[in-house]
Coordinates of C-alpha atoms in Angstrom, one line a residue:
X14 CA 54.4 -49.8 -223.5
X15 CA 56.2 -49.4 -226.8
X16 CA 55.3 -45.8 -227.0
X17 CA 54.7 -43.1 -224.4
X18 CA 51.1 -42.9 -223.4
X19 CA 49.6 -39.6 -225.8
X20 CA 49.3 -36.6 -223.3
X21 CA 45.3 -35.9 -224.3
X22 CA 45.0 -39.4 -223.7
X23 CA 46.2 -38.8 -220.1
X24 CA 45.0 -35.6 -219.3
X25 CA 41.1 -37.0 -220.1
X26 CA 42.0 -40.0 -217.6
X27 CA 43.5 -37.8 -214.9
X28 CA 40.2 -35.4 -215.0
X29 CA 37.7 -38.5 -215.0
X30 CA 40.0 -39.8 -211.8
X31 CA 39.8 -36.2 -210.4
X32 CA 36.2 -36.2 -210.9
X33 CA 35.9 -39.7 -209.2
X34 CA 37.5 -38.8 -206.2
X35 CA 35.9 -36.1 -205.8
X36 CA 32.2 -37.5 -205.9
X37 CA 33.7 -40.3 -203.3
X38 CA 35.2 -37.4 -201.3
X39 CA 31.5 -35.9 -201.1
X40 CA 30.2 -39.3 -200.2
X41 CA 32.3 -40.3 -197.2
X42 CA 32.6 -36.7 -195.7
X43 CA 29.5 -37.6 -193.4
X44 CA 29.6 -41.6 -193.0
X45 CA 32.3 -43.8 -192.3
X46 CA 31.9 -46.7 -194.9
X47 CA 30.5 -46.0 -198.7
X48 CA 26.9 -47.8 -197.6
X49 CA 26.8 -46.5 -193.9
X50 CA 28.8 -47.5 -191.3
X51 CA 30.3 -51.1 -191.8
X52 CA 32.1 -52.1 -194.8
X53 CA 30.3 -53.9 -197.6
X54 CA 31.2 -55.0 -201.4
X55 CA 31.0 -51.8 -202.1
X56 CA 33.8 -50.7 -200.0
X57 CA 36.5 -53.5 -201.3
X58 CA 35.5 -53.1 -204.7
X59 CA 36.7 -49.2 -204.7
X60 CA 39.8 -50.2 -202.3
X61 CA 41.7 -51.2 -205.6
X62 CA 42.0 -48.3 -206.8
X63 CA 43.0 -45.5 -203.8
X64 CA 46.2 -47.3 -202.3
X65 CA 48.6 -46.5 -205.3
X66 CA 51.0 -44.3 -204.2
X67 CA 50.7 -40.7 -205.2
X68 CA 54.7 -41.3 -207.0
X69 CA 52.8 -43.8 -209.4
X70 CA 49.8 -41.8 -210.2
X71 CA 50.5 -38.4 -209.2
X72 CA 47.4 -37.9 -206.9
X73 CA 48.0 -37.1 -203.5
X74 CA 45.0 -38.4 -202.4
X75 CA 46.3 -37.8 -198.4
X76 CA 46.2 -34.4 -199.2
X77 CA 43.6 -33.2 -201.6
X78 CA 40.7 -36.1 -200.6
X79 CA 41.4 -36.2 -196.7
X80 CA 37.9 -38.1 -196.5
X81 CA 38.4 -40.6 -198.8
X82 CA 41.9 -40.5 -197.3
X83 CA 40.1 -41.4 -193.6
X84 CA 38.2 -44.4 -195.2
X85 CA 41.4 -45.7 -196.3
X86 CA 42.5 -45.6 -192.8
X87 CA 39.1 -46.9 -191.3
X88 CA 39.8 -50.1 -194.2
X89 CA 43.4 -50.4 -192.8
X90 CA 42.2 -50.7 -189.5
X91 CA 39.8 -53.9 -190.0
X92 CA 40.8 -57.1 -188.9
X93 CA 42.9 -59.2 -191.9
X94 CA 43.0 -56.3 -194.1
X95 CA 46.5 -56.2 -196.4
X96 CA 47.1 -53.5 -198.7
X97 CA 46.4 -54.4 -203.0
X98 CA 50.0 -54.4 -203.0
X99 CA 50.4 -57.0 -200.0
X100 CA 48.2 -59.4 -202.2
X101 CA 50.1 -59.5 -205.1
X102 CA 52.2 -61.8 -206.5
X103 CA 55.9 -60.4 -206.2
X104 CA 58.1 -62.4 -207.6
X105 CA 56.2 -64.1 -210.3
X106 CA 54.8 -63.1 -213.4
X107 CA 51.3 -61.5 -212.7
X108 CA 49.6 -63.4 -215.9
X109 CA 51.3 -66.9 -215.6
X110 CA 49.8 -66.8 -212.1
X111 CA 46.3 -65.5 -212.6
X112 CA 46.0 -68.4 -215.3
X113 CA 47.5 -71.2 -212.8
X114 CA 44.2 -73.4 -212.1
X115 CA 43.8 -73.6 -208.2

């Protein structure tokens, strides 16, 4: 970005992430998958957006969301899975290869 991020700006996005986590926390404290107890949609969908590492985001989601944390494990555990970061394209230039036709 050509100019650091505005710290309000960050500080409303950190507390709506906080406050995401936290409702997902809640929600998989008593069931193993967010819609019961195999992985739908649902679960994929969220995946996206839990595996960053807590130096690119600063949430230590192993420590402070140990349920959602658990569910991460449970998604790393199923057969094929590879990580967000697995699946992208290293190497290339992210835009020139999501506009590639198959």
């Amino acid at each position: 970005m050509p100019e650091p991020v505005h710290p309000a700006i960050l500080s409303f996005l950190r507390a709506r992430t906080e406050a995401s986590f936290a409702v997902a926390e809640k929600h998989l404290a008593d069931r193993a998958f967010m819609l019961g107890d195999r992985p739908t949609i649902v679960d994929f969908s969220l995946a996206g957006y839990v595996y960053y590492p807590k130096e690119e985001t600063g949430f230590d989601i192993t420590a402070d969301y140990p349920a959602l944390h658990a569910w991460r494990e449970r998604l790393a555990d199923l057969p094929g899975w590879k990580s967000p970061y697995d699946m992208m394209p290293v190497g290339s230039d992210l835009r020139t290869s999501m506009l590639r036709p198959a």
